[in-house]
Amino acid sequence: MLSLAKSIGLFVLSSAIFLFPFLEQERFQKFLPPSINPLHSTELTLSNLVLQSLNNNLNGALTTSGSTYNIGIVLLIAIFIGFFQYKSWKLFYRVVFIFGIIITLFTTNIIPWLSLEHSVLKIIQFPWRFLGIASLMLSIIAGKEFIVLYNTNNIIRDKCCILAAMFALIFIPWFSGIQTFKLQPEARAIIYRYDNQNLDGPLFLDQYSPAVSQSKLGDNVNHVGLVNKNKTKFDVISNINGLTLTAQGIRGTKVTLPVFDYKNIYVYDGAKKIKHTTDKYARIVVHNPKTNKLMVRFIPSFLDYVAIIISITTWIVCFAIYMFHKLKLL
């Protein structure tokens, strides 16, 4: 029980950078629950998983050309080498290797996902999400395999060749995959479009927008707000942690911006911070701005900064403790 409590505590501290802001927004207003997808409709086929890993395809499920999420060619090679090094490993690496393979296979259609539709696994939405865990485990194995290969030869020249080969094996397929991805039409497409009341896009913005805002999501996507209750198209430029919105004739009027309100959102009229309210759809409303250009900024709260410090400190301390024990054993 003590070990379990320590694990939970370590999880909370190391994840505070994500958990605290998430809970802060959840307490601020209501959001829609995640959409439920039939698990069997997004399961991977084993043959395609292997093929796309060999191709080091980074497209995920963006295209309709049969691409799918995968573990990449490096981890696929790590699995192959692992079968030859397995007997020389300690129990820890053997367990990680076996579970890495099992979890990878768990994302495919060799598992009866249709029968698991009403199990607790339904909340994950997509079976391929387990590839994150599998990739972490197999990355540990890949690192172990490199160390074994590196230590098998004491000649400096050979060690340098092994290092160069490892770098090439990792960098070249990754760079090639990036270039291929950039050539895909989907990588350059408009993220969202809104036509005839139909919202189309891959990021599920409705689930990250306030629950009361759903009927106005299309207007926001198209940058349409209100100026004195008249629909107006805004020019929107994205900045670091902010948006600059410009429209003619908004000076001295009531302006409803095509931006939803969240915790830690602030509005600036020029360089001056101004007060804002919201309408019943959670859109930001300002009164009598002095200019035709407004900026909406997200400024992290004190709690957000505390969460950042906690997580970074936790990771540094854990790494230091690990290195201390590692060096002590040498």
mmCIF file of C-alpha atoms in Angstrom:
data_model
loop_
_atom_site.group_PDB
_atom_site.id
_atom_site.type_symbol
_atom_site.label_atom_id
_atom_site.label_comp_id
_atom_site.label_asym_id
_atom_site.label_seq_id
_atom_site.Cartn_x
_atom_site.Cartn_y
_atom_site.Cartn_z
ATOM 1 C CA MET A 1 0.000 0.000 0.000
ATOM 2 C CA LEU A 2 2.852 2.365 0.781
ATOM 3 C CA SER A 3 4.367 1.771 -2.643
ATOM 4 C CA LEU A 4 0.983 2.402 -4.258
ATOM 5 C CA ALA A 5 0.593 5.670 -2.344
ATOM 6 C CA LYS A 6 4.096 6.753 -3.408
ATOM 7 C CA SER A 7 3.302 5.924 -7.034
ATOM 8 C CA ILE A 8 0.069 7.935 -6.943
ATOM 9 C CA GLY A 9 1.837 10.867 -5.313
ATOM 10 C CA LEU A 10 4.645 10.772 -7.860
ATOM 11 C CA PHE A 11 2.110 10.649 -10.690
ATOM 12 C CA VAL A 12 0.265 13.717 -9.375
ATOM 13 C CA LEU A 13 3.450 15.718 -8.815
ATOM 14 C CA SER A 14 5.052 14.856 -12.154
ATOM 15 C CA SER A 15 1.777 15.506 -14.024
ATOM 16 C CA ALA A 16 0.814 18.676 -12.145
ATOM 17 C CA ILE A 17 1.820 20.789 -15.151
ATOM 18 C CA PHE A 18 -1.140 19.207 -17.000
ATOM 19 C CA LEU A 19 -3.523 18.259 -14.195
ATOM 20 C CA PHE A 20 -3.755 21.597 -12.388
ATOM 21 C CA PRO A 21 -4.607 23.746 -15.457
ATOM 22 C CA PHE A 22 -7.034 21.054 -16.648
ATOM 23 C CA LEU A 23 -8.907 21.027 -13.322
ATOM 24 C CA GLU A 24 -8.806 24.829 -13.241
ATOM 25 C CA GLN A 25 -10.658 25.015 -16.571
ATOM 26 C CA GLU A 26 -13.078 22.223 -15.634
ATOM 27 C CA ARG A 27 -14.094 24.094 -12.484
ATOM 28 C CA PHE A 28 -14.526 27.339 -14.413
ATOM 29 C CA GLN A 29 -17.278 26.075 -16.734
ATOM 30 C CA LYS A 30 -18.862 22.933 -18.144
ATOM 31 C CA PHE A 31 -17.572 21.093 -21.216
ATOM 32 C CA LEU A 32 -19.065 18.301 -23.283
ATOM 33 C CA PRO A 33 -17.973 14.761 -22.414
ATOM 34 C CA PRO A 34 -15.605 13.078 -24.881
ATOM 35 C CA SER A 35 -17.342 11.499 -27.846
ATOM 36 C CA ILE A 36 -17.687 7.730 -27.709
ATOM 37 C CA ASN A 37 -16.379 5.905 -30.764
ATOM 38 C CA PRO A 38 -16.958 2.227 -31.529
ATOM 39 C CA LEU A 39 -13.638 0.626 -30.579
ATOM 40 C CA HIS A 40 -13.736 -1.884 -33.400
ATOM 41 C CA SER A 41 -14.070 0.915 -35.981
ATOM 42 C CA THR A 42 -10.629 2.340 -35.101
ATOM 43 C CA GLU A 43 -8.717 -0.852 -34.383
ATOM 44 C CA LEU A 44 -5.542 -1.342 -36.409
ATOM 45 C CA THR A 45 -4.905 -4.252 -38.733
ATOM 46 C CA LEU A 46 -1.714 -6.100 -37.846
ATOM 47 C CA SER A 47 -0.466 -6.184 -41.433
ATOM 48 C CA ASN A 48 -1.013 -2.452 -41.892
ATOM 49 C CA LEU A 49 0.619 -1.670 -38.549
ATOM 50 C CA VAL A 50 3.762 -3.530 -39.611
ATOM 51 C CA LEU A 51 3.738 -2.047 -43.122
ATOM 52 C CA GLN A 52 3.278 1.547 -41.961
ATOM 53 C CA SER A 53 5.970 1.053 -39.312
ATOM 54 C CA LEU A 54 8.368 -0.139 -42.030
ATOM 55 C CA ASN A 55 7.445 2.968 -44.039
ATOM 56 C CA ASN A 56 7.955 5.106 -40.905
ATOM 57 C CA ASN A 57 4.687 6.804 -41.831
ATOM 58 C CA LEU A 58 4.004 9.878 -39.682
ATOM 59 C CA ASN A 59 0.616 10.624 -41.200
ATOM 60 C CA GLY A 60 -1.301 8.772 -38.505
ATOM 61 C CA ALA A 61 -4.925 8.563 -39.552
ATOM 62 C CA LEU A 62 -5.013 11.927 -41.362
ATOM 63 C CA THR A 63 -5.166 10.479 -44.836
ATOM 64 C CA THR A 64 -7.497 8.051 -46.540
ATOM 65 C CA SER A 65 -4.641 6.207 -48.254
ATOM 66 C CA GLY A 66 -4.555 3.416 -45.680
ATOM 67 C CA SER A 67 -2.025 5.070 -43.371
ATOM 68 C CA THR A 68 -2.390 4.342 -39.708
ATOM 69 C CA TYR A 69 -0.735 5.038 -36.393
ATOM 70 C CA ASN A 70 2.326 2.834 -35.879
ATOM 71 C CA ILE A 71 5.515 2.349 -33.848
ATOM 72 C CA GLY A 72 7.980 3.363 -36.562
ATOM 73 C CA ILE A 73 10.832 1.499 -38.196
ATOM 74 C CA VAL A 74 13.300 2.031 -35.327
ATOM 75 C CA LEU A 75 11.112 0.273 -32.755
ATOM 76 C CA LEU A 76 10.230 -2.415 -35.284
ATOM 77 C CA ILE A 77 13.955 -3.093 -35.686
ATOM 78 C CA ALA A 78 14.282 -3.042 -31.884
ATOM 79 C CA ILE A 79 11.726 -5.856 -31.648
ATOM 80 C CA PHE A 80 13.667 -7.883 -34.224
ATOM 81 C CA ILE A 81 17.027 -7.426 -32.446
ATOM 82 C CA GLY A 82 15.361 -8.123 -29.112
ATOM 83 C CA PHE A 83 14.701 -11.746 -30.011
ATOM 84 C CA PHE A 84 18.476 -12.287 -30.384
ATOM 85 C CA GLN A 85 19.520 -10.420 -27.216
ATOM 86 C CA TYR A 86 16.646 -11.567 -24.997
ATOM 87 C CA LYS A 87 18.516 -14.336 -23.153
ATOM 88 C CA SER A 88 21.321 -11.986 -22.078
ATOM 89 C CA TRP A 89 18.985 -9.442 -20.457
ATOM 90 C CA LYS A 90 17.990 -9.108 -16.822
ATOM 91 C CA LEU A 91 14.408 -9.860 -15.822
ATOM 92 C CA PHE A 92 13.364 -6.176 -15.960
ATOM 93 C CA TYR A 93 14.218 -5.787 -19.651
ATOM 94 C CA ARG A 94 12.650 -9.127 -20.525
ATOM 95 C CA VAL A 95 9.365 -8.076 -18.910
ATOM 96 C CA VAL A 96 9.425 -4.657 -20.604
ATOM 97 C CA PHE A 97 10.146 -6.288 -23.970
ATOM 98 C CA ILE A 98 7.331 -8.822 -23.679
ATOM 99 C CA PHE A 99 4.781 -6.257 -22.509
ATOM 100 C CA GLY A 100 5.872 -3.822 -25.226
ATOM 101 C CA ILE A 101 5.069 -6.432 -27.862
ATOM 102 C CA ILE A 102 1.821 -7.503 -26.194
ATOM 103 C CA ILE A 103 0.538 -3.923 -25.907
ATOM 104 C CA THR A 104 1.467 -3.255 -29.538
ATOM 105 C CA LEU A 105 -0.531 -6.301 -30.626
ATOM 106 C CA PHE A 106 -3.323 -5.218 -28.283
ATOM 107 C CA THR A 107 -4.095 -2.259 -30.576
ATOM 108 C CA THR A 108 -4.805 -4.498 -33.568
ATOM 109 C CA ASN A 109 -7.721 -6.560 -34.817
ATOM 110 C CA ILE A 110 -6.346 -9.751 -33.311
ATOM 111 C CA ILE A 111 -8.091 -8.513 -30.161
ATOM 112 C CA PRO A 112 -11.928 -8.813 -30.278
ATOM 113 C CA TRP A 113 -12.588 -5.103 -29.789
ATOM 114 C CA LEU A 114 -16.216 -5.545 -30.773
ATOM 115 C CA SER A 115 -16.714 -7.662 -27.657
ATOM 116 C CA LEU A 116 -15.083 -4.963 -25.523
ATOM 117 C CA GLU A 117 -17.469 -2.181 -26.564
ATOM 118 C CA HIS A 118 -19.242 -2.196 -23.190
ATOM 119 C CA SER A 119 -16.176 -2.721 -21.017
ATOM 120 C CA VAL A 120 -14.210 -0.088 -19.086
ATOM 121 C CA LEU A 121 -11.865 0.148 -22.087
ATOM 122 C CA LYS A 122 -14.534 2.046 -24.025
ATOM 123 C CA ILE A 123 -13.394 5.289 -22.417
ATOM 124 C CA ILE A 124 -10.098 5.232 -24.333
ATOM 125 C CA GLN A 125 -12.018 5.906 -27.596
ATOM 126 C CA PHE A 126 -9.225 4.601 -29.873
ATOM 127 C CA PRO A 127 -7.265 1.344 -29.400
ATOM 128 C CA TRP A 128 -4.170 2.903 -31.001
ATOM 129 C CA ARG A 129 -3.755 5.103 -27.921
ATOM 130 C CA PHE A 130 -2.041 2.123 -26.290
ATOM 131 C CA LEU A 131 0.791 2.604 -28.801
ATOM 132 C CA GLY A 132 2.062 5.440 -26.585
ATOM 133 C CA ILE A 133 2.734 2.963 -23.767
ATOM 134 C CA ALA A 134 4.119 0.383 -26.177
ATOM 135 C CA SER A 135 6.452 2.946 -27.772
ATOM 136 C CA LEU A 136 7.798 3.958 -24.354
ATOM 137 C CA MET A 137 8.538 0.349 -23.419
ATOM 138 C CA LEU A 138 10.119 -0.500 -26.754
ATOM 139 C CA SER A 139 12.219 2.681 -26.600
ATOM 140 C CA ILE A 140 13.709 1.418 -23.335
ATOM 141 C CA ILE A 141 14.513 -1.837 -25.124
ATOM 142 C CA ALA A 142 16.051 -0.007 -28.075
ATOM 143 C CA GLY A 143 18.289 1.896 -25.655
ATOM 144 C CA LYS A 144 19.302 -1.344 -23.940
ATOM 145 C CA GLU A 145 20.116 -2.979 -27.274
ATOM 146 C CA PHE A 146 22.313 -0.051 -28.252
ATOM 147 C CA ILE A 147 24.227 -0.268 -24.970
ATOM 148 C CA VAL A 148 24.802 -3.991 -25.492
ATOM 149 C CA LEU A 149 26.059 -3.432 -29.042
ATOM 150 C CA TYR A 150 28.194 -0.478 -27.960
ATOM 151 C CA ASN A 151 29.848 -2.411 -25.132
ATOM 152 C CA THR A 152 30.633 -5.474 -27.229
ATOM 153 C CA ASN A 153 33.605 -3.709 -28.794
ATOM 154 C CA ASN A 154 36.405 -1.835 -27.049
ATOM 155 C CA ILE A 155 37.937 -0.338 -30.173
ATOM 156 C CA ILE A 156 37.264 3.407 -30.295
ATOM 157 C CA ARG A 157 36.843 3.398 -34.064
ATOM 158 C CA ASP A 158 34.173 0.702 -33.873
ATOM 159 C CA LYS A 159 32.366 2.524 -31.061
ATOM 160 C CA CYS A 160 32.264 5.668 -33.189
ATOM 161 C CA CYS A 161 30.859 3.658 -36.093
ATOM 162 C CA ILE A 162 28.140 2.238 -33.834
ATOM 163 C CA LEU A 163 27.264 5.748 -32.629
ATOM 164 C CA ALA A 164 27.109 7.049 -36.195
ATOM 165 C CA ALA A 165 24.953 4.119 -37.290
ATOM 166 C CA MET A 166 22.552 4.679 -34.391
ATOM 167 C CA PHE A 167 22.235 8.379 -35.209
ATOM 168 C CA ALA A 168 21.612 7.599 -38.889
ATOM 169 C CA LEU A 169 19.050 4.915 -38.028
ATOM 170 C CA ILE A 170 17.066 7.363 -35.897
ATOM 171 C CA PHE A 171 17.491 10.624 -37.811
ATOM 172 C CA ILE A 172 17.214 9.594 -41.468
ATOM 173 C CA PRO A 173 13.828 7.768 -41.259
ATOM 174 C CA TRP A 174 12.459 10.524 -39.014
ATOM 175 C CA PHE A 175 13.556 13.299 -41.394
ATOM 176 C CA SER A 176 12.244 11.385 -44.395
ATOM 177 C CA GLY A 177 8.910 10.837 -42.620
ATOM 178 C CA ILE A 178 8.633 14.561 -41.864
ATOM 179 C CA GLN A 179 9.277 15.471 -45.493
ATOM 180 C CA THR A 180 6.687 12.959 -46.685
ATOM 181 C CA PHE A 181 4.160 14.251 -44.185
ATOM 182 C CA LYS A 182 4.648 17.837 -45.362
ATOM 183 C CA LEU A 183 3.778 16.784 -48.904
ATOM 184 C CA GLN A 184 0.412 15.367 -47.854
ATOM 185 C CA PRO A 185 -2.544 17.625 -48.788
ATOM 186 C CA GLU A 186 -4.024 17.035 -45.319
ATOM 187 C CA ALA A 187 -0.959 18.600 -43.697
ATOM 188 C CA ARG A 188 -1.662 21.890 -45.527
ATOM 189 C CA ALA A 189 -5.460 21.776 -45.440
ATOM 190 C CA ILE A 190 -7.707 24.160 -43.541
ATOM 191 C CA ILE A 191 -8.147 22.641 -40.116
ATOM 192 C CA TYR A 192 -11.880 23.376 -40.009
ATOM 193 C CA ARG A 193 -14.575 24.456 -42.373
ATOM 194 C CA TYR A 194 -18.164 25.326 -41.602
ATOM 195 C CA ASP A 195 -20.769 25.028 -44.336
ATOM 196 C CA ASN A 196 -24.526 24.611 -44.070
ATOM 197 C CA GLN A 197 -24.435 24.042 -40.314
ATOM 198 C CA ASN A 198 -21.907 21.222 -40.669
ATOM 199 C CA LEU A 199 -18.623 21.508 -38.812
ATOM 200 C CA ASP A 200 -15.871 19.412 -40.334
ATOM 201 C CA GLY A 201 -12.394 18.954 -38.894
ATOM 202 C CA PRO A 202 -10.076 16.507 -37.130
ATOM 203 C CA LEU A 203 -9.551 18.200 -33.751
ATOM 204 C CA PHE A 204 -13.007 17.818 -32.130
ATOM 205 C CA LEU A 205 -13.193 21.498 -31.145
ATOM 206 C CA ASP A 206 -16.696 21.001 -29.771
ATOM 207 C CA GLN A 207 -15.270 18.978 -26.876
ATOM 208 C CA TYR A 208 -12.815 21.735 -25.970
ATOM 209 C CA SER A 209 -15.371 24.535 -26.202
ATOM 210 C CA PRO A 210 -17.817 25.461 -23.416
ATOM 211 C CA ALA A 211 -20.956 23.333 -23.362
ATOM 212 C CA VAL A 212 -23.191 26.407 -23.796
ATOM 213 C CA SER A 213 -21.265 27.558 -26.871
ATOM 214 C CA GLN A 214 -21.995 24.738 -29.287
ATOM 215 C CA SER A 215 -24.529 26.583 -31.462
ATOM 216 C CA LYS A 216 -21.991 29.389 -32.060
ATOM 217 C CA LEU A 217 -18.969 27.230 -32.733
ATOM 218 C CA GLY A 218 -19.376 27.659 -36.490
ATOM 219 C CA ASP A 219 -19.367 31.461 -36.207
ATOM 220 C CA ASN A 220 -16.180 31.334 -34.176
ATOM 221 C CA VAL A 221 -14.508 29.055 -36.708
ATOM 222 C CA ASN A 222 -15.392 31.565 -39.432
ATOM 223 C CA HIS A 223 -14.333 34.514 -37.229
ATOM 224 C CA VAL A 224 -17.840 35.987 -37.199
ATOM 225 C CA GLY A 225 -18.795 38.070 -34.173
ATOM 226 C CA LEU A 226 -21.247 40.863 -33.399
ATOM 227 C CA VAL A 227 -20.893 44.635 -33.493
ATOM 228 C CA ASN A 228 -23.975 46.280 -32.000
ATOM 229 C CA LYS A 229 -25.847 42.984 -32.620
ATOM 230 C CA ASN A 230 -24.867 42.949 -36.311
ATOM 231 C CA LYS A 231 -22.839 40.007 -37.595
ATOM 232 C CA THR A 232 -19.328 41.130 -38.491
ATOM 233 C CA LYS A 233 -16.340 39.296 -39.948
ATOM 234 C CA PHE A 234 -13.134 39.815 -37.937
ATOM 235 C CA ASP A 235 -9.577 39.569 -39.173
ATOM 236 C CA VAL A 236 -7.789 37.268 -36.740
ATOM 237 C CA ILE A 237 -4.027 36.934 -36.278
ATOM 238 C CA SER A 238 -2.608 34.392 -33.850
ATOM 239 C CA ASN A 239 0.135 35.413 -31.442
ATOM 240 C CA ILE A 240 1.945 33.669 -28.621
ATOM 241 C CA ASN A 241 -0.801 32.832 -26.107
ATOM 242 C CA GLY A 242 -3.174 35.223 -27.805
ATOM 243 C CA LEU A 243 -5.254 36.421 -30.737
ATOM 244 C CA THR A 244 -5.426 39.866 -32.338
ATOM 245 C CA LEU A 245 -8.873 40.665 -33.735
ATOM 246 C CA THR A 246 -9.543 43.582 -36.043
ATOM 247 C CA ALA A 247 -12.748 44.894 -37.609
ATOM 248 C CA GLN A 248 -13.926 48.257 -38.870
ATOM 249 C CA GLY A 249 -16.451 50.223 -36.843
ATOM 250 C CA ILE A 250 -16.062 48.503 -33.474
ATOM 251 C CA ARG A 251 -14.731 51.585 -31.682
ATOM 252 C CA GLY A 252 -17.192 52.843 -29.082
ATOM 253 C CA THR A 253 -19.668 49.982 -29.604
ATOM 254 C CA LYS A 254 -20.741 46.764 -27.933
ATOM 255 C CA VAL A 255 -18.563 44.017 -29.418
ATOM 256 C CA THR A 256 -19.084 40.294 -29.168
ATOM 257 C CA LEU A 257 -15.841 38.649 -30.216
ATOM 258 C CA PRO A 258 -15.680 35.276 -32.004
ATOM 259 C CA VAL A 259 -13.698 33.907 -29.059
ATOM 260 C CA PHE A 260 -14.982 31.841 -26.148
ATOM 261 C CA ASP A 261 -14.082 32.761 -22.602
ATOM 262 C CA TYR A 262 -11.869 30.548 -20.455
ATOM 263 C CA LYS A 263 -10.168 30.858 -17.104
ATOM 264 C CA ASN A 264 -7.192 33.276 -17.225
ATOM 265 C CA ILE A 265 -8.373 35.009 -20.420
ATOM 266 C CA TYR A 266 -7.781 38.767 -20.600
ATOM 267 C CA VAL A 267 -8.716 41.381 -23.214
ATOM 268 C CA TYR A 268 -6.534 44.320 -24.254
ATOM 269 C CA ASP A 269 -7.588 47.469 -26.095
ATOM 270 C CA GLY A 270 -4.260 48.524 -27.509
ATOM 271 C CA ALA A 271 -1.828 48.192 -24.607
ATOM 272 C CA LYS A 272 -4.521 48.648 -21.946
ATOM 273 C CA LYS A 273 -6.201 45.733 -20.233
ATOM 274 C CA ILE A 274 -10.001 46.177 -20.225
ATOM 275 C CA LYS A 275 -12.849 44.410 -18.498
ATOM 276 C CA HIS A 276 -14.952 41.920 -20.402
ATOM 277 C CA THR A 277 -18.126 39.953 -19.860
ATOM 278 C CA THR A 278 -19.697 37.044 -21.738
ATOM 279 C CA ASP A 279 -22.964 36.407 -23.503
ATOM 280 C CA LYS A 280 -25.063 33.293 -22.908
ATOM 281 C CA TYR A 281 -22.892 31.389 -25.395
ATOM 282 C CA ALA A 282 -19.687 32.113 -23.425
ATOM 283 C CA ARG A 283 -18.426 34.501 -26.115
ATOM 284 C CA ILE A 284 -16.316 37.432 -24.950
ATOM 285 C CA VAL A 285 -18.144 40.788 -24.870
ATOM 286 C CA VAL A 286 -16.472 44.195 -24.512
ATOM 287 C CA HIS A 287 -18.063 47.643 -24.324
ATOM 288 C CA ASN A 288 -16.867 50.869 -25.925
ATOM 289 C CA PRO A 289 -13.351 49.923 -27.066
ATOM 290 C CA LYS A 290 -11.134 52.865 -27.972
ATOM 291 C CA THR A 291 -9.626 51.208 -31.064
ATOM 292 C CA ASN A 292 -10.653 48.851 -33.864
ATOM 293 C CA LYS A 293 -8.072 46.293 -32.762
ATOM 294 C CA LEU A 294 -8.489 44.070 -29.711
ATOM 295 C CA MET A 295 -6.206 41.408 -28.308
ATOM 296 C CA VAL A 296 -7.344 38.358 -26.356
ATOM 297 C CA ARG A 297 -4.581 36.766 -24.303
ATOM 298 C CA PHE A 298 -4.241 33.734 -22.078
ATOM 299 C CA ILE A 299 -2.049 34.542 -19.088
ATOM 300 C CA PRO A 300 -1.159 31.585 -16.840
ATOM 301 C CA SER A 301 -2.348 31.944 -13.274
ATOM 302 C CA PHE A 302 -0.239 31.630 -10.143
ATOM 303 C CA LEU A 303 -1.515 28.052 -9.829
ATOM 304 C CA ASP A 304 -0.317 27.306 -13.370
ATOM 305 C CA TYR A 305 3.181 28.524 -12.555
ATOM 306 C CA VAL A 306 3.203 26.517 -9.321
ATOM 307 C CA ALA A 307 2.217 23.422 -11.310
ATOM 308 C CA ILE A 308 5.078 24.033 -13.764
ATOM 309 C CA ILE A 309 7.589 24.373 -10.943
ATOM 310 C CA ILE A 310 6.281 21.251 -9.168
ATOM 311 C CA SER A 311 6.486 19.064 -12.271
ATOM 312 C CA ILE A 312 9.910 20.275 -13.404
ATOM 313 C CA THR A 313 11.307 19.925 -9.879
ATOM 314 C CA THR A 314 9.842 16.417 -9.552
ATOM 315 C CA TRP A 315 11.413 15.261 -12.805
ATOM 316 C CA ILE A 316 14.807 16.774 -11.929
ATOM 317 C CA VAL A 317 14.815 15.228 -8.443
ATOM 318 C CA CYS A 318 13.759 11.807 -9.769
ATOM 319 C CA PHE A 319 16.478 11.906 -12.418
ATOM 320 C CA ALA A 320 19.069 12.977 -9.835
ATOM 321 C CA ILE A 321 18.051 10.145 -7.489
ATOM 322 C CA TYR A 322 18.216 7.656 -10.358
ATOM 323 C CA MET A 323 21.683 8.839 -11.406
ATOM 324 C CA PHE A 324 22.877 8.769 -7.782
ATOM 325 C CA HIS A 325 21.853 5.130 -7.380
ATOM 326 C CA LYS A 326 23.215 4.269 -10.821
ATOM 327 C CA LEU A 327 26.626 5.779 -10.081
ATOM 328 C CA LYS A 328 26.666 4.220 -6.629
ATOM 329 C CA LEU A 329 26.294 0.781 -8.187
ATOM 330 C CA LEU A 330 29.182 1.341 -10.629
#
